[in-house]
Amino acid sequence: MTDKEKNDINLLQTGYRFTPSNVGLEAGEVATYLAAVGSDKRLYRDDNVIPPLAVVARALKALFDEIDLPAGTLHIGQGVTSAGVIQSGDQLTSRAQVKRRQQRGKLDMLTISFEIMNQRQDTVMTGETSLILPGAEAAE
Amino acid sequence: MLELAELREGMELPELEKKVTQENINRYAAASRDFNPIHLDPEFARQAGLGGTIAHGMLILAYLADMLTAAFGQSWLSDGRLSVRFRTPARPGDTIRVSGKIHRVEKDEGKTVIICEILCANQADEAVITGDARLEVSDT
């Protein structure tokens, strides 16, 4: 999705469904992720297990590619629940929707829930991302 | 890795210490495909009022996940839950102490539920991430 196609975040209301996204990682990307984190766990190195938060990061990237986040947006909270081990080569799809949108003074709080499924349609992860957005008045 | 039989309320998880570097932030950007200039471009970040680049919050959260993987292994990856708040940004040069303490251990129908308080703090002892983690381990 290009910048021109991004959705105005002020139009995203409770129940809005994001476009499902492929969030699988290539082996090289996993290696780069582990180098960034400084992790040398055998599970990841030898057993072809994918770090769950690497997948979450990719899912968040897909969300943020779809919406035009105003300057000053803060990622304030994150929840993640693992429901299964993710293996190298799994084909992963993230589905997300706006769970809640609340106004607090000039700030908007947006909670987005997501579910990540593998190629067998098993849910391997769920989660929630909380953002604070400058209100429409502040963003202008 | 910790043994299930030795887990007790109040027990501290083995700590990690991680140095935040711009090089690792750049690597994380590549792995997550999050190239927001507040993480990568010092001048842009200064003009945004951040005083310099800041690490991706999800990179620091990955440190926490790494500690939990070290403590609980595959149980954490297959049946773990994280819920956190991002409190203050981490910056290149920061040293992040990653810690956790077992808050509760509950027995429940052939499994043990472990609830931990978790924390990432910087060298000034400011909380960068706070939250809790929960995992279930089969007793068999």
Coordinates of C-alpha atoms in Angstrom, one line a residue:
Chain A
M1 CA 0.0 0.0 0.0
T2 CA 1.4 3.4 -0.9
D3 CA 1.2 6.5 1.2
K4 CA -1.6 7.9 -1.0
E5 CA -3.7 4.9 -0.2
K6 CA -3.3 5.1 3.5
N7 CA -6.5 5.6 5.6
D8 CA -7.0 8.8 7.6
I9 CA -6.8 7.5 11.1
N10 CA -9.6 9.8 12.2
L11 CA -11.9 7.7 10.1
L12 CA -11.0 4.5 11.8
Q13 CA -13.8 3.7 14.2
T14 CA -14.5 0.7 16.4
G15 CA -15.0 -2.4 14.3
Y16 CA -12.9 -1.3 11.3
R17 CA -11.2 -4.3 9.8
F18 CA -7.7 -3.9 8.4
T19 CA -6.7 -5.7 5.2
P20 CA -5.3 -9.2 6.1
S21 CA -1.5 -9.3 5.8
N22 CA 1.2 -11.9 5.2
V23 CA 3.5 -11.5 8.2
G24 CA 5.9 -14.4 7.7
L25 CA 9.6 -13.9 8.0
E26 CA 12.4 -15.1 5.8
A27 CA 15.4 -16.8 7.5
G28 CA 17.6 -13.8 6.8
E29 CA 15.1 -11.5 8.5
V30 CA 15.0 -13.7 11.5
A31 CA 18.8 -13.7 11.7
T32 CA 18.8 -9.8 11.5
Y33 CA 16.2 -9.7 14.2
L34 CA 18.1 -11.9 16.5
A35 CA 21.3 -9.9 15.9
A36 CA 19.4 -6.7 16.8
V37 CA 18.0 -8.2 20.0
G38 CA 21.4 -9.9 20.9
S39 CA 19.7 -13.2 21.3
D40 CA 21.5 -16.5 20.7
K41 CA 18.9 -18.9 22.0
R42 CA 19.3 -22.5 20.7
L43 CA 15.5 -22.7 20.0
Y44 CA 15.9 -20.0 17.5
R45 CA 19.3 -20.9 16.1
D46 CA 19.0 -24.6 15.8
D47 CA 15.3 -25.6 16.1
N48 CA 13.8 -23.3 13.5
V49 CA 11.5 -21.6 16.0
I50 CA 10.6 -18.0 15.1
P51 CA 10.6 -15.4 17.9
P52 CA 7.0 -14.5 18.5
L53 CA 7.7 -10.8 18.8
A54 CA 9.4 -10.7 15.5
V55 CA 6.1 -11.7 14.0
V56 CA 4.2 -9.2 16.1
A57 CA 6.6 -6.5 14.8
R58 CA 5.8 -7.5 11.3
A59 CA 2.1 -7.4 12.0
L60 CA 2.4 -3.9 13.5
K61 CA 4.3 -2.8 10.4
A62 CA 1.4 -4.0 8.2
L63 CA -1.1 -2.1 10.3
F64 CA 0.9 1.1 10.3
D65 CA 1.3 0.8 6.5
E66 CA -2.5 1.0 6.2
I67 CA -3.1 4.0 8.3
D68 CA -1.8 7.5 8.2
L69 CA -0.5 8.0 11.8
P70 CA -0.2 11.7 12.7
A71 CA 3.0 13.0 14.1
G72 CA 3.0 12.7 17.8
T73 CA 1.3 9.3 17.9
L74 CA 2.6 7.2 20.8
H75 CA 2.7 3.4 21.1
I76 CA 1.8 3.1 24.7
G77 CA 0.8 -0.5 25.3
Q78 CA 1.2 -4.0 23.9
G79 CA -0.3 -7.3 24.7
V80 CA 0.7 -10.6 23.1
T81 CA -0.7 -14.1 23.8
S82 CA 1.1 -17.1 22.2
A83 CA -1.1 -20.0 21.2
G84 CA 1.5 -22.1 19.5
V85 CA 5.1 -22.3 18.5
I86 CA 5.8 -20.6 15.2
Q87 CA 8.2 -22.5 13.0
S88 CA 10.4 -21.3 10.1
G89 CA 8.4 -21.6 6.9
D90 CA 5.0 -21.2 8.5
Q91 CA 2.8 -19.0 6.3
L92 CA 1.3 -16.4 8.7
T93 CA -1.6 -14.1 8.1
S94 CA -2.5 -11.3 10.5
R95 CA -6.1 -10.1 10.8
A96 CA -6.7 -6.9 12.8
Q97 CA -9.5 -4.6 13.7
V98 CA -10.1 -1.5 15.8
K99 CA -11.3 -2.8 19.1
R100 CA -11.9 0.5 20.9
R101 CA -11.5 4.2 20.3
Q102 CA -11.9 6.6 23.2
Q103 CA -11.5 10.3 23.5
R104 CA -9.6 11.7 26.5
G105 CA -9.5 15.4 26.4
K106 CA -7.5 16.3 23.3
L107 CA -6.1 12.8 22.9
D108 CA -7.6 9.8 21.2
M109 CA -6.8 6.3 22.5
L110 CA -7.0 3.6 19.9
T111 CA -6.8 -0.1 20.7
I112 CA -6.3 -2.5 17.8
S113 CA -6.7 -6.2 18.3
F114 CA -5.1 -8.8 16.0
E115 CA -5.0 -12.5 15.4
I116 CA -2.2 -14.3 13.6
M117 CA -3.0 -17.7 11.9
N118 CA -0.8 -20.2 10.2
Q119 CA -1.4 -22.1 6.9
R120 CA -3.5 -24.6 8.8
Q121 CA -5.8 -21.8 10.0
D122 CA -4.6 -22.4 13.6
T123 CA -4.4 -19.3 15.7
V124 CA -0.8 -19.0 16.8
M125 CA -1.0 -15.6 18.4
T126 CA -3.4 -12.9 19.4
G127 CA -2.7 -9.4 20.8
E128 CA -3.6 -5.8 21.3
T129 CA -1.8 -2.6 20.5
S130 CA -2.7 0.6 22.2
L131 CA -1.9 4.0 20.6
I132 CA -2.4 7.5 21.8
L133 CA -3.1 9.9 19.0
P134 CA -3.0 13.7 19.1
G135 CA -6.7 14.7 18.7
A136 CA -7.9 16.2 15.5
E137 CA -7.6 19.7 16.8
A138 CA -4.0 19.1 18.0
A139 CA -3.0 17.3 14.8
E140 CA -3.9 20.2 12.5
Chain B
M1 CA 16.1 -22.7 32.2
L2 CA 14.2 -22.8 35.5
E3 CA 12.7 -26.1 36.7
L4 CA 9.0 -26.1 37.4
A5 CA 9.4 -27.7 40.8
E6 CA 11.7 -24.8 42.0
L7 CA 9.3 -22.0 41.1
R8 CA 8.2 -20.0 44.1
E9 CA 6.3 -16.7 44.6
G10 CA 8.8 -13.9 45.1
M11 CA 11.5 -15.7 43.1
E12 CA 13.4 -13.4 40.8
L13 CA 14.0 -14.4 37.2
P14 CA 17.6 -14.4 35.9
E15 CA 18.3 -10.8 34.8
L16 CA 19.6 -9.7 31.5
E17 CA 21.5 -6.5 30.7
K18 CA 21.4 -5.1 27.2
K19 CA 23.2 -2.2 25.7
V20 CA 21.2 -0.1 23.2
T21 CA 23.2 0.9 20.2
Q22 CA 22.3 2.7 17.0
E23 CA 23.7 -0.2 15.1
N24 CA 21.2 -2.6 16.7
I25 CA 18.3 -0.1 16.2
N26 CA 19.2 0.0 12.5
R27 CA 19.2 -3.8 12.4
Y28 CA 15.9 -3.9 14.2
A29 CA 14.5 -1.4 11.6
A30 CA 15.6 -3.7 8.8
A31 CA 14.1 -6.8 10.4
S32 CA 10.8 -5.2 11.3
R33 CA 10.7 -2.9 8.2
D34 CA 10.0 0.0 10.5
F35 CA 12.1 2.8 9.1
N36 CA 10.5 5.7 11.0
P37 CA 13.2 8.4 11.0
I38 CA 12.7 9.0 14.7
H39 CA 14.6 5.8 15.2
L40 CA 17.2 6.3 12.5
D41 CA 17.9 10.0 11.7
P42 CA 19.3 12.0 14.6
E43 CA 18.5 15.3 13.0
F44 CA 15.0 14.4 12.3
A45 CA 14.5 13.1 15.8
R46 CA 16.0 16.3 17.3
Q47 CA 13.6 18.4 15.2
A48 CA 10.7 16.2 16.4
G49 CA 11.6 17.2 20.0
L50 CA 13.1 13.9 21.0
G51 CA 16.6 15.1 21.6
G52 CA 18.0 12.3 19.3
T53 CA 17.0 8.9 18.0
I54 CA 15.0 6.6 20.2
A55 CA 14.9 2.8 20.0
H56 CA 11.7 1.0 18.8
G57 CA 9.6 0.1 21.8
M58 CA 9.2 -3.3 20.4
L59 CA 13.0 -3.8 20.4
I60 CA 13.1 -3.2 24.1
L61 CA 10.1 -5.5 24.6
A62 CA 12.0 -8.2 22.6
Y63 CA 14.7 -8.0 25.4
L64 CA 11.9 -9.0 27.9
A65 CA 10.7 -11.8 25.7
D66 CA 14.3 -13.0 25.5
M67 CA 14.6 -13.1 29.3
L68 CA 11.3 -15.1 29.5
T69 CA 12.5 -17.5 26.8
A70 CA 15.7 -18.1 28.8
A71 CA 13.7 -18.7 32.0
F72 CA 10.8 -20.8 30.7
G73 CA 11.9 -22.1 27.2
Q74 CA 9.3 -23.5 24.9
S75 CA 6.5 -23.2 27.5
W76 CA 6.8 -19.4 27.1
L77 CA 6.7 -19.6 23.3
S78 CA 3.7 -21.9 23.1
D79 CA 1.5 -20.6 26.0
G80 CA 2.8 -17.3 27.2
R81 CA 1.1 -13.9 27.6
L82 CA 2.6 -10.5 27.9
S83 CA 0.9 -7.2 28.7
V84 CA 3.0 -4.1 29.0
R85 CA 3.1 -0.4 29.0
F86 CA 5.9 1.6 27.3
R87 CA 6.9 4.3 29.9
T88 CA 9.8 6.2 28.5
P89 CA 11.9 5.8 25.4
A90 CA 15.3 4.0 25.3
R91 CA 18.1 5.7 23.5
P92 CA 21.4 4.7 22.0
G93 CA 24.0 4.4 24.8
D94 CA 21.4 3.3 27.3
T95 CA 21.9 0.1 29.3
I96 CA 18.7 -1.7 29.9
R97 CA 18.3 -4.0 32.9
V98 CA 15.7 -6.7 32.1
S99 CA 14.2 -8.2 35.2
G100 CA 11.2 -10.2 36.5
K101 CA 9.8 -11.6 39.6
I102 CA 7.3 -14.4 40.1
H103 CA 4.2 -12.9 41.6
R104 CA 1.9 -15.9 41.8
V105 CA 2.1 -19.7 41.2
E106 CA -1.3 -21.4 40.8
K107 CA -2.1 -25.0 40.3
D108 CA -5.0 -25.6 38.0
E109 CA -6.2 -29.0 36.6
G110 CA -2.9 -30.6 35.7
K111 CA -1.1 -27.4 34.9
T112 CA 0.8 -24.7 36.7
V113 CA 0.0 -21.0 36.0
I114 CA 2.9 -18.6 36.6
I115 CA 2.3 -14.9 36.8
C116 CA 5.3 -12.6 36.8
E117 CA 5.9 -8.9 37.2
I118 CA 8.3 -7.7 34.5
L119 CA 10.4 -4.6 34.1
C120 CA 12.9 -3.0 31.7
A121 CA 14.8 -0.1 33.4
N122 CA 17.5 2.1 32.2
Q123 CA 20.8 3.0 33.9
A124 CA 19.1 5.8 35.8
D125 CA 16.6 3.2 37.1
E126 CA 13.8 4.8 35.1
A127 CA 11.1 2.3 34.0
V128 CA 11.2 1.9 30.3
I129 CA 8.6 -0.9 30.1
T130 CA 6.5 -2.3 32.9
G131 CA 4.0 -5.1 32.8
D132 CA 3.2 -8.7 33.6
A133 CA 3.7 -12.0 32.0
R134 CA 1.6 -15.2 32.4
L135 CA 2.3 -18.7 31.2
E136 CA 0.9 -22.1 31.7
V137 CA 3.1 -25.2 32.1
S138 CA 1.7 -28.7 32.0
D139 CA 2.5 -30.7 35.2
T140 CA 3.1 -33.9 33.2

